[in-house]
Amino acid sequence: MFSIAKCNRKVLEWLSIGFFVLTVIIYPALLSPEQSSFSPTSVEVSTSIQTAKPLDVQPAIKFDIAQAAYASSGASKGGGKSTVINFFAMAMGALAGLVLFIYGVTRLSEGLEEIGTDRMKGFLSKCTTNRFAAILTGAVATTLLESSSVTIIMVIAMVSAGVLTFVQSLGVVLGSNIGTTVGAQIISLNIEQYVPLLMFVGMLVLFIGKTNTQKNLGIILLGFGLMFYGLEAIDEAMKPFRNYQPFIDLMQTLGKNPLLGAIVGAIFTLIIQSSSATVAIVITLASSGLISLPAGVAIMLGAEVGTCADTLLATVGRGRSALRTGLFHFLFNLVSAILGIIFAPLLVQLVLAISSGAGVGRQVANAQIIFNLIGVAVVIMFLPAIARLLQKLVPDTNDDRILSPETVQPAR
């Protein structure tokens, strides 16, 4: 007789399999016009007398009136053409993709944290002897953990516990901004065709694995696949916007006004609590021609600021050293984003010069890594002065000195 725990585990396994089948087999049929005779995101009706009979047009027009939230018409040489966008179906498709994406990112982060957090703490404490080593350490840690926020929150906790000094943490924070760009580069590779296989392998490892490490590896693979699959679902749902003039005008406005685009990126990042997720969605939509390079760069700059919210929250209730680390992360990203907004046209031109033959999605990913590399290169030489300034602005209290008797070390 199975115990209650085993029964619950079996139910969860079958629910997971059902969820996998739903997302991999059924959901694409609902979104992809190639796999279904009816596309819920858009319906195109030809009103040309030469190509359609009245009996063929009338039912379609009735359906459009019942189903469509918006219709735009245009003329061509061959005859009139009416394009109908079903906003409800499109919103539901994008929402489903967003849920899959965020769930995948969450599971991926959880799996990576379970496997690598303890080891990463030892790695951080041993490999931050100088500012250059700390930057490299932060970049590697963020790449492996797939989250700059996780890295910085972990660093804040280590600073609060006295495992890392405040000065050591600054280099790790800078490195985390570089490490977070690796995920964007992977997203821009367009490997969606391999995602179902990745999800299937992850599911098998999760169910067959006997040790916690094996199960966490399965969670990582499954989360990685769900993340890509969610992006693909969002992309598929948003395709009707390619020819939707108000959306095109909005993207042009964001490209011409980087400040507005940055505000949009910051707000969206605050909502979903992940700059990597924001940039990944932007790259996916840019790869489909929905977002231009200037608009993508502007949104990316805003995401750099929005991601600071959770790290600032992590400093609440901790010592002054931890507060200084969180404040440095916020100020660095804020000042960098402001300068990026001011010089956004130059950044776009630089990206175009370096990666002119690449797609827009890859160009957005390249813009992020170029932006962060320039920011780190400029600040790294001034780390000692910045550390001293923050120590004056946020001095230690008596309790901090008692709990952390170490003296402030000059940055090297």
CSV table of C-alpha atoms in Angstrom, one decimal:
chain,number,residue,atom,x,y,z
A,1,MET,CA,0.0,0.0,0.0
A,2,PHE,CA,1.3,3.4,-1.0
A,3,SER,CA,1.7,6.0,1.7
A,4,ILE,CA,0.0,9.4,1.4
A,5,ALA,CA,3.3,11.0,0.5
A,6,LYS,CA,3.9,8.6,-2.3
A,7,CYS,CA,0.4,9.0,-3.6
A,8,ASN,CA,0.8,12.8,-3.6
A,9,ARG,CA,4.1,12.5,-5.4
A,10,LYS,CA,2.5,10.2,-8.0
A,11,VAL,CA,-0.3,12.7,-8.6
A,12,LEU,CA,2.2,15.5,-9.0
A,13,GLU,CA,4.2,13.5,-11.5
A,14,TRP,CA,1.1,12.9,-13.6
A,15,LEU,CA,0.0,16.5,-13.4
A,16,SER,CA,3.5,17.5,-14.5
A,17,ILE,CA,3.3,15.1,-17.5
A,18,GLY,CA,-0.1,16.5,-18.3
A,19,PHE,CA,1.2,20.1,-18.1
A,20,PHE,CA,4.1,19.1,-20.4
A,21,VAL,CA,1.8,17.6,-23.0
A,22,LEU,CA,-0.5,20.6,-22.8
A,23,THR,CA,2.3,23.1,-23.3
A,24,VAL,CA,4.3,21.2,-25.9
A,25,ILE,CA,1.5,19.6,-28.0
A,26,ILE,CA,-1.8,21.4,-27.5
A,27,TYR,CA,-0.8,25.0,-26.9
A,28,PRO,CA,1.2,25.4,-30.2
A,29,ALA,CA,-1.8,24.2,-32.1
A,30,LEU,CA,-3.8,27.0,-30.6
A,31,LEU,CA,-1.3,29.6,-31.4
A,32,SER,CA,0.4,28.5,-34.7
A,33,PRO,CA,-1.6,29.1,-37.9
A,34,GLU,CA,0.5,26.4,-39.6
A,35,GLN,CA,-0.7,23.7,-37.1
A,36,SER,CA,-4.3,24.8,-36.9
A,37,SER,CA,-7.0,25.7,-39.5
A,38,PHE,CA,-7.9,28.7,-37.3
A,39,SER,CA,-5.5,31.2,-35.8
A,40,PRO,CA,-6.9,32.9,-32.6
A,41,THR,CA,-4.6,35.8,-32.8
A,42,SER,CA,-5.5,37.2,-36.2
A,43,VAL,CA,-8.0,36.7,-39.0
A,44,GLU,CA,-7.4,38.0,-42.4
A,45,VAL,CA,-10.3,38.4,-44.8
A,46,SER,CA,-10.0,39.1,-48.5
A,47,THR,CA,-12.6,41.4,-50.0
A,48,SER,CA,-11.3,41.2,-53.6
A,49,ILE,CA,-14.0,40.3,-56.0
A,50,GLN,CA,-11.5,38.5,-58.2
A,51,THR,CA,-10.4,36.1,-55.5
A,52,ALA,CA,-13.4,35.5,-53.3
A,53,LYS,CA,-17.0,34.9,-53.9
A,54,PRO,CA,-19.8,36.7,-52.0
A,55,LEU,CA,-20.8,33.4,-50.3
A,56,ASP,CA,-17.2,32.9,-49.1
A,57,VAL,CA,-16.9,36.4,-47.7
A,58,GLN,CA,-20.1,36.8,-45.8
A,59,PRO,CA,-19.6,34.1,-43.1
A,60,ALA,CA,-16.0,35.4,-42.5
A,61,ILE,CA,-17.3,38.9,-42.0
A,62,LYS,CA,-19.9,37.8,-39.5
A,63,PHE,CA,-17.3,35.9,-37.6
A,64,ASP,CA,-15.0,38.9,-37.5
A,65,ILE,CA,-17.7,41.1,-36.1
A,66,ALA,CA,-18.4,38.6,-33.3
A,67,GLN,CA,-14.7,37.9,-32.5
A,68,ALA,CA,-12.5,40.8,-33.3
A,69,ALA,CA,-11.8,43.7,-31.0
A,70,TYR,CA,-10.2,45.8,-33.7
A,71,ALA,CA,-10.2,45.9,-37.5
A,72,SER,CA,-7.9,47.9,-39.8
A,73,SER,CA,-8.3,48.0,-43.5
A,74,GLY,CA,-6.0,48.9,-46.3
A,75,ALA,CA,-5.9,48.9,-50.0
A,76,SER,CA,-3.6,47.2,-52.5
A,77,LYS,CA,-3.3,47.1,-56.2
A,78,GLY,CA,-5.0,43.7,-56.4
A,79,GLY,CA,-8.0,44.8,-54.4
A,80,GLY,CA,-9.1,45.7,-50.9
A,81,LYS,CA,-7.7,43.9,-47.8
A,82,SER,CA,-9.0,43.9,-44.2
A,83,THR,CA,-6.9,42.6,-41.3
A,84,VAL,CA,-8.6,41.7,-38.1
A,85,ILE,CA,-6.8,41.4,-34.7
A,86,ASN,CA,-8.4,39.4,-32.0
A,87,PHE,CA,-7.0,41.3,-29.0
A,88,PHE,CA,-8.5,38.9,-26.4
A,89,ALA,CA,-7.0,35.8,-28.0
A,90,MET,CA,-3.7,37.7,-28.4
A,91,ALA,CA,-3.7,38.8,-24.8
A,92,MET,CA,-4.5,35.3,-23.5
A,93,GLY,CA,-1.7,33.9,-25.6
A,94,ALA,CA,0.8,36.4,-24.4
A,95,LEU,CA,-0.3,36.0,-20.8
A,96,ALA,CA,0.1,32.2,-21.1
A,97,GLY,CA,3.5,32.6,-22.5
A,98,LEU,CA,4.5,35.1,-19.8
A,99,VAL,CA,3.3,32.6,-17.1
A,100,LEU,CA,5.3,29.8,-18.7
A,101,PHE,CA,8.3,32.1,-19.0
A,102,ILE,CA,8.3,33.4,-15.4
A,103,TYR,CA,7.6,29.9,-14.0
A,104,GLY,CA,10.5,28.5,-16.1
A,105,VAL,CA,12.8,31.3,-14.8
A,106,THR,CA,11.7,30.6,-11.2
A,107,ARG,CA,12.3,26.9,-11.5
A,108,LEU,CA,15.7,27.4,-13.2
A,109,SER,CA,16.8,29.8,-10.5
A,110,GLU,CA,15.6,27.5,-7.7
A,111,GLY,CA,17.5,24.5,-9.2
A,112,LEU,CA,20.7,26.5,-9.7
A,113,GLU,CA,20.5,27.9,-6.1
A,114,GLU,CA,19.9,24.5,-4.6
A,115,ILE,CA,23.0,23.1,-6.4
A,116,GLY,CA,25.3,26.0,-6.3
A,117,THR,CA,24.5,28.5,-3.5
A,118,ASP,CA,26.7,27.0,-0.7
A,119,ARG,CA,29.6,26.3,-3.1
A,120,MET,CA,29.2,29.8,-4.6
A,121,LYS,CA,29.5,31.4,-1.1
A,122,GLY,CA,32.9,29.7,-0.6
A,123,PHE,CA,33.9,30.7,-4.1
A,124,LEU,CA,33.0,34.3,-3.5
A,125,SER,CA,34.8,34.5,-0.2
A,126,LYS,CA,38.0,33.0,-1.6
A,127,CYS,CA,38.2,34.7,-5.0
A,128,THR,CA,37.7,38.4,-4.1
A,129,THR,CA,41.2,39.3,-3.0
A,130,ASN,CA,41.3,42.4,-5.3
A,131,ARG,CA,38.8,44.4,-7.4
A,132,PHE,CA,39.7,42.6,-10.7
A,133,ALA,CA,39.3,39.1,-9.2
A,134,ALA,CA,36.1,40.2,-7.5
A,135,ILE,CA,34.6,41.4,-10.8
A,136,LEU,CA,35.5,38.1,-12.5
A,137,THR,CA,34.1,36.2,-9.6
A,138,GLY,CA,30.8,38.2,-9.7
A,139,ALA,CA,30.5,37.6,-13.5
A,140,VAL,CA,31.1,33.8,-13.1
A,141,ALA,CA,28.8,33.5,-10.2
A,142,THR,CA,26.0,35.4,-12.0
A,143,THR,CA,26.4,33.3,-15.1
A,144,LEU,CA,26.1,30.1,-13.2
A,145,LEU,CA,23.2,31.3,-11.0
A,146,GLU,CA,21.5,32.9,-14.0
A,147,SER,CA,20.5,35.9,-11.9
A,148,SER,CA,22.3,39.1,-10.9
A,149,SER,CA,19.8,39.7,-8.1
A,150,VAL,CA,20.5,36.3,-6.5
A,151,THR,CA,24.2,37.0,-6.6
A,152,ILE,CA,23.9,40.4,-5.1
A,153,ILE,CA,21.4,39.4,-2.5
A,154,MET,CA,23.8,36.5,-1.5
A,155,VAL,CA,26.7,39.0,-1.4
A,156,ILE,CA,24.6,41.4,0.8
A,157,ALA,CA,24.0,38.5,3.2
A,158,MET,CA,27.6,37.6,3.3
A,159,VAL,CA,28.6,41.2,4.0
A,160,SER,CA,26.1,41.4,6.7
A,161,ALA,CA,27.5,38.2,8.2
A,162,GLY,CA,31.1,39.4,8.0
A,163,VAL,CA,32.2,36.8,5.5
A,164,LEU,CA,32.9,39.5,2.8
A,165,THR,CA,34.0,43.0,3.5
A,166,PHE,CA,32.1,45.9,1.9
A,167,VAL,CA,35.1,46.7,-0.4
A,168,GLN,CA,35.2,43.1,-1.6
A,169,SER,CA,31.5,43.2,-2.4
A,170,LEU,CA,31.8,46.2,-4.8
A,171,GLY,CA,33.8,44.2,-7.4
A,172,VAL,CA,31.3,41.3,-7.2
A,173,VAL,CA,28.4,43.7,-7.8
A,174,LEU,CA,30.1,45.1,-10.9
A,175,GLY,CA,30.8,41.6,-12.2
A,176,SER,CA,27.2,40.5,-11.7
A,177,ASN,CA,26.2,43.2,-14.2
A,178,ILE,CA,28.5,41.6,-16.8
A,179,GLY,CA,27.4,38.0,-15.9
A,180,THR,CA,23.7,38.8,-16.4
A,181,THR,CA,24.4,39.6,-20.1
A,182,VAL,CA,25.4,36.0,-20.8
A,183,GLY,CA,21.8,34.8,-20.5
A,184,ALA,CA,20.8,37.5,-23.1
A,185,GLN,CA,23.4,36.2,-25.5
A,186,ILE,CA,22.0,32.6,-25.1
A,187,ILE,CA,18.4,33.9,-25.7
A,188,SER,CA,19.5,35.6,-28.9
A,189,LEU,CA,20.9,32.3,-30.4
A,190,ASN,CA,17.4,31.2,-31.5
A,191,ILE,CA,17.5,27.6,-30.3
A,192,GLU,CA,13.8,27.2,-29.8
A,193,GLN,CA,13.7,24.1,-32.0
A,194,TYR,CA,15.6,22.1,-29.4
A,195,VAL,CA,13.5,23.3,-26.5
A,196,PRO,CA,10.9,20.4,-26.4
A,197,LEU,CA,13.8,17.9,-26.3
A,198,LEU,CA,15.4,19.8,-23.4
A,199,MET,CA,12.1,19.8,-21.5
A,200,PHE,CA,11.6,16.1,-22.1
A,201,VAL,CA,15.1,15.3,-20.8
A,202,GLY,CA,14.6,17.6,-17.8
A,203,MET,CA,11.3,15.8,-17.0
A,204,LEU,CA,12.9,12.4,-17.2
A,205,VAL,CA,15.8,13.4,-15.0
A,206,LEU,CA,13.4,15.0,-12.5
A,207,PHE,CA,11.3,11.8,-12.2
A,208,ILE,CA,14.0,9.2,-12.5
A,209,GLY,CA,16.7,10.9,-10.5
A,210,LYS,CA,17.3,9.5,-7.1
A,211,THR,CA,19.5,12.1,-5.5
A,212,ASN,CA,18.6,15.8,-4.8
A,213,THR,CA,21.4,16.9,-7.1
A,214,GLN,CA,19.9,14.8,-10.0
A,215,LYS,CA,16.4,16.1,-9.3
A,216,ASN,CA,17.7,19.7,-9.2
A,217,LEU,CA,19.5,19.1,-12.5
A,218,GLY,CA,16.1,18.0,-14.0
A,219,ILE,CA,14.5,21.1,-12.6
A,220,ILE,CA,17.2,23.3,-14.2
A,221,LEU,CA,16.7,21.6,-17.6
A,222,LEU,CA,12.9,21.8,-17.4
A,223,GLY,CA,13.0,25.4,-16.2
A,224,PHE,CA,15.4,26.3,-19.0
A,225,GLY,CA,13.1,24.7,-21.6
A,226,LEU,CA,9.9,26.3,-20.2
A,227,MET,CA,11.7,29.7,-20.2
A,228,PHE,CA,12.4,29.4,-23.9
A,229,TYR,CA,9.0,27.9,-24.7
A,230,GLY,CA,7.3,30.8,-22.9
A,231,LEU,CA,9.3,33.3,-24.9
A,232,GLU,CA,8.2,31.5,-28.1
A,233,ALA,CA,4.6,31.6,-27.0
A,234,ILE,CA,4.8,35.4,-26.3
A,235,ASP,CA,6.4,35.9,-29.7
A,236,GLU,CA,3.7,33.9,-31.5
A,237,ALA,CA,0.9,35.7,-29.7
A,238,MET,CA,2.4,39.2,-30.5
A,239,LYS,CA,2.9,38.6,-34.2
A,240,PRO,CA,-0.3,40.4,-35.2
A,241,PHE,CA,1.3,43.6,-33.9
A,242,ARG,CA,3.8,43.5,-36.8
A,243,ASN,CA,1.4,45.4,-39.1
A,244,TYR,CA,-0.6,47.2,-36.4
A,245,GLN,CA,0.2,50.9,-36.9
A,246,PRO,CA,-0.5,52.2,-33.3
A,247,PHE,CA,2.0,49.6,-32.0
A,248,ILE,CA,4.6,50.5,-34.7
A,249,ASP,CA,4.1,54.2,-33.7
A,250,LEU,CA,4.6,53.3,-30.0
A,251,MET,CA,7.9,51.5,-30.7
A,252,GLN,CA,9.1,54.4,-32.8
A,253,THR,CA,8.2,56.8,-30.0
A,254,LEU,CA,10.2,54.7,-27.5
A,255,GLY,CA,13.1,54.6,-29.9
A,256,LYS,CA,13.1,58.4,-30.3
A,257,ASN,CA,12.5,59.1,-26.6
A,258,PRO,CA,14.9,56.8,-24.7
A,259,LEU,CA,13.7,58.2,-21.3
A,260,LEU,CA,10.2,57.0,-22.0
A,261,GLY,CA,11.5,53.6,-23.1
A,262,ALA,CA,13.6,53.4,-20.0
A,263,ILE,CA,10.6,54.1,-17.8
A,264,VAL,CA,8.6,51.4,-19.5
A,265,GLY,CA,11.5,48.9,-19.0
A,266,ALA,CA,12.0,49.9,-15.3
A,267,ILE,CA,8.2,49.5,-14.5
A,268,PHE,CA,8.0,46.2,-16.3
A,269,THR,CA,11.1,44.9,-14.4
A,270,LEU,CA,9.7,46.1,-11.1
A,271,ILE,CA,6.5,44.1,-11.8
A,272,ILE,CA,8.2,40.8,-12.8
A,273,GLN,CA,11.2,41.3,-10.6
A,274,SER,CA,13.8,40.3,-13.2
A,275,SER,CA,15.9,42.4,-15.5
A,276,SER,CA,17.0,39.2,-17.3
A,277,ALA,CA,13.4,38.3,-18.0
A,278,THR,CA,12.7,41.8,-19.4
A,279,VAL,CA,15.7,41.8,-21.7
A,280,ALA,CA,14.9,38.2,-22.8
A,281,ILE,CA,11.4,39.3,-23.8
A,282,VAL,CA,12.7,42.3,-25.6
A,283,ILE,CA,15.2,40.2,-27.5
A,284,THR,CA,12.6,37.7,-28.5
A,285,LEU,CA,10.2,40.5,-29.8
A,286,ALA,CA,13.1,42.3,-31.5
A,287,SER,CA,14.1,39.1,-33.3
A,288,SER,CA,10.5,39.0,-34.7
A,289,GLY,CA,10.7,42.6,-35.9
A,290,LEU,CA,8.3,43.9,-33.3
A,291,ILE,CA,10.8,46.1,-31.4
A,292,SER,CA,13.4,48.2,-33.1
A,293,LEU,CA,17.0,48.5,-31.8
A,294,PRO,CA,16.6,52.0,-30.3
A,295,ALA,CA,13.5,51.0,-28.5
A,296,GLY,CA,15.1,47.7,-27.3
A,297,VAL,CA,18.1,49.6,-26.0
A,298,ALA,CA,15.9,52.1,-24.1
A,299,ILE,CA,13.9,49.4,-22.4
A,300,MET,CA,17.1,47.5,-21.6
A,301,LEU,CA,18.4,50.6,-19.8
A,302,GLY,CA,15.3,50.9,-17.7
A,303,ALA,CA,15.5,47.2,-16.8
A,304,GLU,CA,19.0,47.9,-15.4
A,305,VAL,CA,17.4,50.3,-12.8
A,306,GLY,CA,14.3,48.3,-12.1
A,307,THR,CA,16.3,45.2,-11.0
A,308,CYS,CA,17.7,47.2,-8.1
A,309,ALA,CA,14.4,47.0,-6.1
A,310,ASP,CA,14.8,43.5,-4.7
A,311,THR,CA,18.4,44.1,-3.8
A,312,LEU,CA,17.6,47.2,-1.9
A,313,LEU,CA,14.8,45.3,-0.1
A,314,ALA,CA,17.4,42.7,0.8
A,315,THR,CA,19.4,45.3,2.8
A,316,VAL,CA,16.5,46.0,5.2
A,317,GLY,CA,17.3,45.0,8.7
A,318,ARG,CA,21.0,44.4,8.0
A,319,GLY,CA,24.1,46.3,8.9
A,320,ARG,CA,25.5,49.4,7.4
A,321,SER,CA,28.0,47.5,5.3
A,322,ALA,CA,25.2,45.6,3.6
A,323,LEU,CA,23.3,48.8,3.1
A,324,ARG,CA,26.3,50.4,1.4
A,325,THR,CA,26.6,47.4,-0.9
A,326,GLY,CA,22.9,47.7,-2.0
A,327,LEU,CA,23.2,51.4,-2.3
A,328,PHE,CA,26.3,51.1,-4.5
A,329,HIS,CA,24.4,48.7,-6.8
A,330,PHE,CA,21.5,51.1,-7.1
A,331,LEU,CA,23.6,54.2,-7.7
A,332,PHE,CA,25.9,52.5,-10.2
A,333,ASN,CA,22.9,51.2,-12.3
A,334,LEU,CA,21.0,54.5,-12.0
A,335,VAL,CA,24.0,56.7,-13.1
A,336,SER,CA,24.9,54.2,-15.8
A,337,ALA,CA,21.3,54.2,-17.1
A,338,ILE,CA,21.1,58.0,-17.1
A,339,LEU,CA,24.3,58.3,-19.1
A,340,GLY,CA,23.1,55.5,-21.3
A,341,ILE,CA,19.9,57.4,-22.0
A,342,ILE,CA,21.8,60.6,-22.8
A,343,PHE,CA,24.2,58.8,-25.2
A,344,ALA,CA,21.6,56.2,-26.5
A,345,PRO,CA,22.0,57.3,-30.1
A,346,LEU,CA,25.8,56.8,-29.9
A,347,LEU,CA,25.3,53.4,-28.2
A,348,VAL,CA,23.0,52.3,-31.0
A,349,GLN,CA,25.5,53.5,-33.6
A,350,LEU,CA,28.3,51.6,-31.9
A,351,VAL,CA,26.2,48.4,-31.8
A,352,LEU,CA,25.3,48.7,-35.4
A,353,ALA,CA,29.0,49.2,-36.3
A,354,ILE,CA,30.0,46.1,-34.3
A,355,SER,CA,27.2,43.8,-35.2
A,356,SER,CA,25.7,45.2,-38.4
A,357,GLY,CA,25.1,41.8,-40.0
A,358,ALA,CA,23.3,40.4,-37.0
A,359,GLY,CA,19.5,40.4,-36.3
A,360,VAL,CA,17.9,43.0,-34.1
A,361,GLY,CA,17.6,40.5,-31.2
A,362,ARG,CA,21.3,39.8,-31.2
A,363,GLN,CA,22.0,43.5,-31.5
A,364,VAL,CA,20.0,44.2,-28.4
A,365,ALA,CA,21.9,41.5,-26.5
A,366,ASN,CA,25.2,43.0,-27.8
A,367,ALA,CA,24.0,46.5,-26.7
A,368,GLN,CA,23.5,45.2,-23.2
A,369,ILE,CA,26.9,43.6,-22.9
A,370,ILE,CA,28.7,46.6,-24.4
A,371,PHE,CA,26.8,49.0,-22.1
A,372,ASN,CA,27.7,47.0,-19.0
A,373,LEU,CA,31.4,46.5,-20.0
A,374,ILE,CA,31.8,50.2,-20.6
A,375,GLY,CA,30.2,51.0,-17.3
A,376,VAL,CA,32.4,48.6,-15.4
A,377,ALA,CA,35.6,49.8,-17.2
A,378,VAL,CA,34.9,53.4,-16.3
A,379,VAL,CA,34.0,52.7,-12.6
A,380,ILE,CA,36.7,50.1,-11.8
A,381,MET,CA,39.5,52.6,-11.5
A,382,PHE,CA,37.5,54.8,-9.1
A,383,LEU,CA,36.4,52.0,-6.7
A,384,PRO,CA,38.6,53.1,-3.8
A,385,ALA,CA,37.3,56.6,-3.9
A,386,ILE,CA,33.7,55.4,-4.3
A,387,ALA,CA,34.2,53.0,-1.3
A,388,ARG,CA,35.5,55.9,0.9
A,389,LEU,CA,32.6,58.2,-0.2
A,390,LEU,CA,30.0,55.6,0.6
A,391,GLN,CA,31.6,54.9,4.0
A,392,LYS,CA,31.3,58.6,4.8
A,393,LEU,CA,27.8,58.8,3.6
A,394,VAL,CA,26.7,55.7,5.4
A,395,PRO,CA,29.0,55.4,8.4
A,396,ASP,CA,29.0,52.4,10.7
A,397,THR,CA,27.0,52.6,13.9
A,398,ASN,CA,28.3,51.4,17.3
A,399,ASP,CA,26.4,48.2,16.9
A,400,ASP,CA,28.0,47.6,13.5
A,401,ARG,CA,31.5,48.1,14.9
A,402,ILE,CA,30.7,45.6,17.7
A,403,LEU,CA,29.3,43.0,15.4
A,404,SER,CA,31.9,43.5,12.7
A,405,PRO,CA,35.2,44.5,14.3
A,406,GLU,CA,37.1,44.4,11.0
A,407,THR,CA,38.6,47.7,10.0
A,408,VAL,CA,37.8,49.1,6.6
A,409,GLN,CA,40.3,47.9,4.0
A,410,PRO,CA,41.3,50.0,1.1
A,411,ALA,CA,40.2,48.7,-2.3
A,412,ARG,CA,42.9,47.1,-4.3
